[in-house]
Amino acid sequence: MVINNIYDEYPIWSIPVNFKDSKWCLEQTGNDMYRGRAGILLFMYYVKVLKDKSSYTQLYNKMLSAIPQSVSLSKTTFGLTGDIGYFIVLSIIEDYDTNTLACLNYIKSVLTELEKTDFASVSNKSDYINGLLPLINTLVRYYRRGIERERVLRLVLSLGDTLYNDVSERDNSNFGYSFGHGLSGVIFTLKNIYKVTRLKKYKELILQLVPREKIKIHSLKWCSGEFGTLVNYPQSVPEGIVASLDNDTFCHGSMAIINFYIDYMKEMDTSMELESLLCSVVMNKSKEGEYRIVQTSNFPNFSLYTGVTGIAYTFLRYIALNQNDKKIVIPSLLEI
């Protein structure tokens, strides 16, 4: 479904939005990771890598060539829902193919815009979906890859200070431990900053934020539930809560759990739980005729975090596990 849309000469990049009761509208997708084209580009890259077909390579390059060369970040957000989606994706994928020069120029252009940005004025600084956290982790990836290293490190230090001040000066008792909107995303990001900078203040702040006792999991939503604690402190997932999931997306449902099971298959022996949940998702799809996501019969939701692309990406990770001859590692959406 996703790939067929890319094949079209003029693909329809819009998704249905249920804005009130049974009322729907179509929303044009942007360049973000959460619901936009950048998330689909990430999926298409790993389809190309895993399947190694010329047709997939052509589709991948078609999407790469659509990355805009002029960037303005004056009114954007910097989270997964922001206009830096392509900047995030290019820090993950390793082959820009025939678009290498254009992609490197785009990265430099974004860095120039970031260097002019007053991050202190950004709202929701400590949020993963809408705030600064994905940007910081993206810059850390560029630093580790050696791309524009000095510029990137200066930005990491600047953003690190902004995040540190924001978190240390507020009352964190009401934020909870979700990943998308809570403290788990903050802790994950602070750990990455500390690994790069080795500044003691980040380690001390992490110790202040970590839960003093085991968090009881009531909801396994990645965005707003206690699932976020599993990313920083892996533990067994309550089976009863898994069984109660009524959504198949990454942000709100089972795909986040499947990603977790894949990530910790060796460490925690989650293979049985993984197979069981995968079978449950597939059987429900066979029974109901569609995945449990927010979409309509006429307009599918192609997004990475709330739609079919996230499901396809997660299944692709599972397929890669069983292709040991290629040894392809597809990164978890939990770590982006």
PDB file of N, CA and C in Angstrom, residues 239-306:
ATOM      1  N   GLU A 239       1.357  -8.976  30.733  1.00  0.00           N
ATOM      2  CA  GLU A 239       0.605  -9.616  29.659  1.00  0.00           C
ATOM      3  C   GLU A 239      -0.832  -9.115  29.576  1.00  0.00           C
ATOM      4  N   GLY A 240      -1.449  -8.884  30.722  1.00  0.00           N
ATOM      5  CA  GLY A 240      -2.832  -8.438  30.719  1.00  0.00           C
ATOM      6  C   GLY A 240      -3.015  -7.111  30.016  1.00  0.00           C
ATOM      7  N   ILE A 241      -2.051  -6.221  30.181  1.00  0.00           N
ATOM      8  CA  ILE A 241      -2.135  -4.908  29.538  1.00  0.00           C
ATOM      9  C   ILE A 241      -1.894  -5.039  28.040  1.00  0.00           C
ATOM     10  N   VAL A 242      -0.983  -5.931  27.639  1.00  0.00           N
ATOM     11  CA  VAL A 242      -0.736  -6.173  26.216  1.00  0.00           C
ATOM     12  C   VAL A 242      -2.011  -6.675  25.555  1.00  0.00           C
ATOM     13  N   ALA A 243      -2.685  -7.609  26.217  1.00  0.00           N
ATOM     14  CA  ALA A 243      -3.909  -8.193  25.662  1.00  0.00           C
ATOM     15  C   ALA A 243      -5.027  -7.168  25.523  1.00  0.00           C
ATOM     16  N   SER A 244      -4.968  -6.107  26.313  1.00  0.00           N
ATOM     17  CA  SER A 244      -6.038  -5.104  26.289  1.00  0.00           C
ATOM     18  C   SER A 244      -5.822  -4.021  25.234  1.00  0.00           C
ATOM     19  N   LEU A 245      -4.686  -4.054  24.534  1.00  0.00           N
ATOM     20  CA  LEU A 245      -4.410  -3.036  23.523  1.00  0.00           C
ATOM     21  C   LEU A 245      -5.457  -3.078  22.418  1.00  0.00           C
ATOM     22  N   ASP A 246      -5.947  -1.917  22.013  1.00  0.00           N
ATOM     23  CA  ASP A 246      -6.954  -1.857  20.956  1.00  0.00           C
ATOM     24  C   ASP A 246      -6.485  -1.021  19.776  1.00  0.00           C
ATOM     25  N   ASN A 247      -5.175  -0.909  19.618  1.00  0.00           N
ATOM     26  CA  ASN A 247      -4.598  -0.089  18.560  1.00  0.00           C
ATOM     27  C   ASN A 247      -3.314  -0.758  18.073  1.00  0.00           C
ATOM     28  N   ASP A 248      -3.054  -0.689  16.769  1.00  0.00           N
ATOM     29  CA  ASP A 248      -1.890  -1.373  16.200  1.00  0.00           C
ATOM     30  C   ASP A 248      -0.747  -0.436  15.828  1.00  0.00           C
ATOM     31  N   THR A 249      -0.842   0.837  16.134  1.00  0.00           N
ATOM     32  CA  THR A 249       0.195   1.774  15.717  1.00  0.00           C
ATOM     33  C   THR A 249       1.359   1.797  16.699  1.00  0.00           C
ATOM     34  N   PHE A 250       2.413   2.505  16.309  1.00  0.00           N
ATOM     35  CA  PHE A 250       3.572   2.616  17.193  1.00  0.00           C
ATOM     36  C   PHE A 250       3.283   3.565  18.349  1.00  0.00           C
ATOM     37  N   CYS A 251       2.712   4.700  18.067  1.00  0.00           N
ATOM     38  CA  CYS A 251       2.516   5.715  19.103  1.00  0.00           C
ATOM     39  C   CYS A 251       1.509   5.278  20.160  1.00  0.00           C
ATOM     40  N   HIS A 252       0.439   4.611  19.721  1.00  0.00           N
ATOM     41  CA  HIS A 252      -0.672   4.333  20.628  1.00  0.00           C
ATOM     42  C   HIS A 252      -0.923   2.853  20.903  1.00  0.00           C
ATOM     43  N   GLY A 253      -0.150   1.951  20.287  1.00  0.00           N
ATOM     44  CA  GLY A 253      -0.515   0.548  20.416  1.00  0.00           C
ATOM     45  C   GLY A 253       0.595  -0.474  20.339  1.00  0.00           C
ATOM     46  N   SER A 254       0.299  -1.575  19.662  1.00  0.00           N
ATOM     47  CA  SER A 254       1.110  -2.788  19.737  1.00  0.00           C
ATOM     48  C   SER A 254       2.475  -2.696  19.067  1.00  0.00           C
ATOM     49  N   MET A 255       2.663  -1.815  18.094  1.00  0.00           N
ATOM     50  CA  MET A 255       3.949  -1.777  17.389  1.00  0.00           C
ATOM     51  C   MET A 255       5.102  -1.362  18.303  1.00  0.00           C
ATOM     52  N   ALA A 256       4.836  -0.511  19.273  1.00  0.00           N
ATOM     53  CA  ALA A 256       5.896  -0.142  20.222  1.00  0.00           C
ATOM     54  C   ALA A 256       6.326  -1.358  21.031  1.00  0.00           C
ATOM     55  N   ILE A 257       5.357  -2.190  21.441  1.00  0.00           N
ATOM     56  CA  ILE A 257       5.670  -3.391  22.215  1.00  0.00           C
ATOM     57  C   ILE A 257       6.466  -4.372  21.366  1.00  0.00           C
ATOM     58  N   ILE A 258       6.073  -4.527  20.097  1.00  0.00           N
ATOM     59  CA  ILE A 258       6.792  -5.439  19.204  1.00  0.00           C
ATOM     60  C   ILE A 258       8.223  -4.959  18.998  1.00  0.00           C
ATOM     61  N   ASN A 259       8.409  -3.653  18.818  1.00  0.00           N
ATOM     62  CA  ASN A 259       9.768  -3.107  18.703  1.00  0.00           C
ATOM     63  C   ASN A 259      10.581  -3.426  19.953  1.00  0.00           C
ATOM     64  N   PHE A 260       9.956  -3.305  21.114  1.00  0.00           N
ATOM     65  CA  PHE A 260      10.633  -3.612  22.377  1.00  0.00           C
ATOM     66  C   PHE A 260      11.021  -5.085  22.439  1.00  0.00           C
ATOM     67  N   TYR A 261      10.108  -5.970  22.058  1.00  0.00           N
ATOM     68  CA  TYR A 261      10.399  -7.406  22.071  1.00  0.00           C
ATOM     69  C   TYR A 261      11.560  -7.745  21.134  1.00  0.00           C
ATOM     70  N   ILE A 262      11.601  -7.091  19.972  1.00  0.00           N
ATOM     71  CA  ILE A 262      12.702  -7.323  19.028  1.00  0.00           C
ATOM     72  C   ILE A 262      14.020  -6.843  19.623  1.00  0.00           C
ATOM     73  N   ASP A 263      14.001  -5.678  20.244  1.00  0.00           N
ATOM     74  CA  ASP A 263      15.223  -5.093  20.803  1.00  0.00           C
ATOM     75  C   ASP A 263      15.827  -5.958  21.903  1.00  0.00           C
ATOM     76  N   TYR A 264      14.976  -6.594  22.691  1.00  0.00           N
ATOM     77  CA  TYR A 264      15.473  -7.322  23.868  1.00  0.00           C
ATOM     78  C   TYR A 264      15.263  -8.834  23.761  1.00  0.00           C
ATOM     79  N   MET A 265      15.205  -9.317  22.511  1.00  0.00           N
ATOM     80  CA  MET A 265      14.983 -10.741  22.303  1.00  0.00           C
ATOM     81  C   MET A 265      16.086 -11.595  22.924  1.00  0.00           C
ATOM     82  N   LYS A 266      17.341 -11.176  22.736  1.00  0.00           N
ATOM     83  CA  LYS A 266      18.467 -11.943  23.267  1.00  0.00           C
ATOM     84  C   LYS A 266      18.645 -11.710  24.764  1.00  0.00           C
ATOM     85  N   GLU A 267      18.542 -10.458  25.164  1.00  0.00           N
ATOM     86  CA  GLU A 267      18.789 -10.108  26.562  1.00  0.00           C
ATOM     87  C   GLU A 267      17.727 -10.645  27.509  1.00  0.00           C
ATOM     88  N   MET A 268      16.460 -10.624  27.075  1.00  0.00           N
ATOM     89  CA  MET A 268      15.361 -11.009  27.964  1.00  0.00           C
ATOM     90  C   MET A 268      14.568 -12.216  27.463  1.00  0.00           C
ATOM     91  N   ASP A 269      14.999 -12.811  26.342  1.00  0.00           N
ATOM     92  CA  ASP A 269      14.310 -13.961  25.752  1.00  0.00           C
ATOM     93  C   ASP A 269      12.825 -13.671  25.547  1.00  0.00           C
ATOM     94  N   THR A 270      12.556 -12.672  24.713  1.00  0.00           N
ATOM     95  CA  THR A 270      11.177 -12.252  24.461  1.00  0.00           C
ATOM     96  C   THR A 270      10.607 -12.861  23.183  1.00  0.00           C
ATOM     97  N   SER A 271      11.236 -13.907  22.659  1.00  0.00           N
ATOM     98  CA  SER A 271      10.826 -14.469  21.368  1.00  0.00           C
ATOM     99  C   SER A 271       9.387 -14.989  21.388  1.00  0.00           C
ATOM    100  N   MET A 272       8.983 -15.647  22.472  1.00  0.00           N
ATOM    101  CA  MET A 272       7.617 -16.180  22.545  1.00  0.00           C
ATOM    102  C   MET A 272       6.591 -15.053  22.588  1.00  0.00           C
ATOM    103  N   GLU A 273       6.882 -14.025  23.375  1.00  0.00           N
ATOM    104  CA  GLU A 273       5.968 -12.879  23.452  1.00  0.00           C
ATOM    105  C   GLU A 273       5.881 -12.167  22.107  1.00  0.00           C
ATOM    106  N   LEU A 274       7.021 -12.075  21.419  1.00  0.00           N
ATOM    107  CA  LEU A 274       7.058 -11.435  20.105  1.00  0.00           C
ATOM    108  C   LEU A 274       6.176 -12.184  19.116  1.00  0.00           C
ATOM    109  N   GLU A 275       6.350 -13.495  19.021  1.00  0.00           N
ATOM    110  CA  GLU A 275       5.568 -14.308  18.089  1.00  0.00           C
ATOM    111  C   GLU A 275       4.082 -14.222  18.416  1.00  0.00           C
ATOM    112  N   SER A 276       3.757 -14.250  19.698  1.00  0.00           N
ATOM    113  CA  SER A 276       2.357 -14.214  20.116  1.00  0.00           C
ATOM    114  C   SER A 276       1.683 -12.905  19.725  1.00  0.00           C
ATOM    115  N   LEU A 277       2.363 -11.788  19.967  1.00  0.00           N
ATOM    116  CA  LEU A 277       1.767 -10.487  19.657  1.00  0.00           C
ATOM    117  C   LEU A 277       1.688 -10.266  18.155  1.00  0.00           C
ATOM    118  N   LEU A 278       2.702 -10.690  17.415  1.00  0.00           N
ATOM    119  CA  LEU A 278       2.657 -10.589  15.955  1.00  0.00           C
ATOM    120  C   LEU A 278       1.478 -11.377  15.395  1.00  0.00           C
ATOM    121  N   CYS A 279       1.308 -12.604  15.882  1.00  0.00           N
ATOM    122  CA  CYS A 279       0.191 -13.436  15.426  1.00  0.00           C
ATOM    123  C   CYS A 279      -1.143 -12.781  15.751  1.00  0.00           C
ATOM    124  N   SER A 280      -1.236 -12.183  16.923  1.00  0.00           N
ATOM    125  CA  SER A 280      -2.468 -11.522  17.336  1.00  0.00           C
ATOM    126  C   SER A 280      -2.820 -10.368  16.403  1.00  0.00           C
ATOM    127  N   VAL A 281      -1.812  -9.571  16.046  1.00  0.00           N
ATOM    128  CA  VAL A 281      -2.034  -8.434  15.142  1.00  0.00           C
ATOM    129  C   VAL A 281      -2.473  -8.918  13.763  1.00  0.00           C
ATOM    130  N   VAL A 282      -1.780  -9.941  13.250  1.00  0.00           N
ATOM    131  CA  VAL A 282      -2.086 -10.463  11.915  1.00  0.00           C
ATOM    132  C   VAL A 282      -3.467 -11.119  11.888  1.00  0.00           C
ATOM    133  N   MET A 283      -3.796 -11.897  12.919  1.00  0.00           N
ATOM    134  CA  MET A 283      -5.096 -12.566  12.978  1.00  0.00           C
ATOM    135  C   MET A 283      -6.228 -11.554  13.080  1.00  0.00           C
ATOM    136  N   ASN A 284      -6.020 -10.509  13.851  1.00  0.00           N
ATOM    137  CA  ASN A 284      -7.048  -9.480  13.972  1.00  0.00           C
ATOM    138  C   ASN A 284      -7.249  -8.760  12.642  1.00  0.00           C
ATOM    139  N   LYS A 285      -6.146  -8.515  11.933  1.00  0.00           N
ATOM    140  CA  LYS A 285      -6.233  -7.887  10.605  1.00  0.00           C
ATOM    141  C   LYS A 285      -7.020  -8.787   9.648  1.00  0.00           C
ATOM    142  N   SER A 286      -6.750 -10.097   9.705  1.00  0.00           N
ATOM    143  CA  SER A 286      -7.454 -11.046   8.846  1.00  0.00           C
ATOM    144  C   SER A 286      -8.942 -11.088   9.171  1.00  0.00           C
ATOM    145  N   LYS A 287      -9.255 -10.994  10.448  1.00  0.00           N
ATOM    146  CA  LYS A 287     -10.646 -11.062  10.894  1.00  0.00           C
ATOM    147  C   LYS A 287     -11.410  -9.784  10.578  1.00  0.00           C
ATOM    148  N   GLU A 288     -10.792  -8.640  10.875  1.00  0.00           N
ATOM    149  CA  GLU A 288     -11.474  -7.354  10.725  1.00  0.00           C
ATOM    150  C   GLU A 288     -11.320  -6.749   9.331  1.00  0.00           C
ATOM    151  N   GLY A 289     -10.305  -7.201   8.593  1.00  0.00           N
ATOM    152  CA  GLY A 289     -10.088  -6.680   7.248  1.00  0.00           C
ATOM    153  C   GLY A 289      -9.202  -5.458   7.194  1.00  0.00           C
ATOM    154  N   GLU A 290      -8.793  -4.942   8.340  1.00  0.00           N
ATOM    155  CA  GLU A 290      -7.902  -3.787   8.384  1.00  0.00           C
ATOM    156  C   GLU A 290      -7.209  -3.723   9.742  1.00  0.00           C
ATOM    157  N   TYR A 291      -6.118  -2.977   9.789  1.00  0.00           N
ATOM    158  CA  TYR A 291      -5.421  -2.787  11.061  1.00  0.00           C
ATOM    159  C   TYR A 291      -6.192  -1.792  11.920  1.00  0.00           C
ATOM    160  N   ARG A 292      -5.941  -1.851  13.204  1.00  0.00           N
ATOM    161  CA  ARG A 292      -6.629  -0.960  14.146  1.00  0.00           C
ATOM    162  C   ARG A 292      -5.873   0.361  14.218  1.00  0.00           C
ATOM    163  N   ILE A 293      -6.155   1.212  13.252  1.00  0.00           N
ATOM    164  CA  ILE A 293      -5.539   2.531  13.182  1.00  0.00           C
ATOM    165  C   ILE A 293      -6.608   3.547  12.794  1.00  0.00           C
ATOM    166  N   VAL A 294      -6.298   4.828  12.986  1.00  0.00           N
ATOM    167  CA  VAL A 294      -7.241   5.886  12.637  1.00  0.00           C
ATOM    168  C   VAL A 294      -7.123   6.176  11.145  1.00  0.00           C
ATOM    169  N   GLN A 295      -8.092   5.669  10.381  1.00  0.00           N
ATOM    170  CA  GLN A 295      -8.124   5.906   8.946  1.00  0.00           C
ATOM    171  C   GLN A 295      -9.533   5.611   8.443  1.00  0.00           C
ATOM    172  N   THR A 296      -9.783   5.859   7.156  1.00  0.00           N
ATOM    173  CA  THR A 296     -11.068   5.527   6.550  1.00  0.00           C
ATOM    174  C   THR A 296     -10.826   4.533   5.425  1.00  0.00           C
ATOM    175  N   SER A 297     -11.886   3.931   4.929  1.00  0.00           N
ATOM    176  CA  SER A 297     -11.750   2.942   3.856  1.00  0.00           C
ATOM    177  C   SER A 297     -11.234   3.572   2.569  1.00  0.00           C
ATOM    178  N   ASN A 298     -11.542   4.845   2.360  1.00  0.00           N
ATOM    179  CA  ASN A 298     -11.123   5.521   1.129  1.00  0.00           C
ATOM    180  C   ASN A 298      -9.760   6.188   1.238  1.00  0.00           C
ATOM    181  N   PHE A 299      -9.380   6.566   2.451  1.00  0.00           N
ATOM    182  CA  PHE A 299      -8.125   7.289   2.641  1.00  0.00           C
ATOM    183  C   PHE A 299      -7.311   6.642   3.759  1.00  0.00           C
ATOM    184  N   PRO A 300      -6.329   5.813   3.392  1.00  0.00           N
ATOM    185  CA  PRO A 300      -5.491   5.156   4.403  1.00  0.00           C
ATOM    186  C   PRO A 300      -4.546   6.138   5.082  1.00  0.00           C
ATOM    187  N   ASN A 301      -4.138   5.783   6.273  1.00  0.00           N
ATOM    188  CA  ASN A 301      -3.185   6.587   7.035  1.00  0.00           C
ATOM    189  C   ASN A 301      -1.788   6.020   6.798  1.00  0.00           C
ATOM    190  N   PHE A 302      -0.947   6.744   6.044  1.00  0.00           N
ATOM    191  CA  PHE A 302       0.376   6.257   5.664  1.00  0.00           C
ATOM    192  C   PHE A 302       1.461   6.572   6.691  1.00  0.00           C
ATOM    193  N   SER A 303       1.134   7.197   7.788  1.00  0.00           N
ATOM    194  CA  SER A 303       2.167   7.747   8.664  1.00  0.00           C
ATOM    195  C   SER A 303       2.969   6.675   9.400  1.00  0.00           C
ATOM    196  N   LEU A 304       4.161   7.082   9.873  1.00  0.00           N
ATOM    197  CA  LEU A 304       5.079   6.164  10.549  1.00  0.00           C
ATOM    198  C   LEU A 304       4.639   5.879  11.979  1.00  0.00           C
ATOM    199  N   TYR A 305       4.196   6.885  12.688  1.00  0.00           N
ATOM    200  CA  TYR A 305       3.887   6.708  14.111  1.00  0.00           C
ATOM    201  C   TYR A 305       2.420   6.395  14.388  1.00  0.00           C
ATOM    202  N   THR A 306       1.531   6.745  13.478  1.00  0.00           N
ATOM    203  CA  THR A 306       0.105   6.498  13.724  1.00  0.00           C
ATOM    204  C   THR A 306      -0.573   5.726  12.603  1.00  0.00           C
TER     205      THR A 306
END
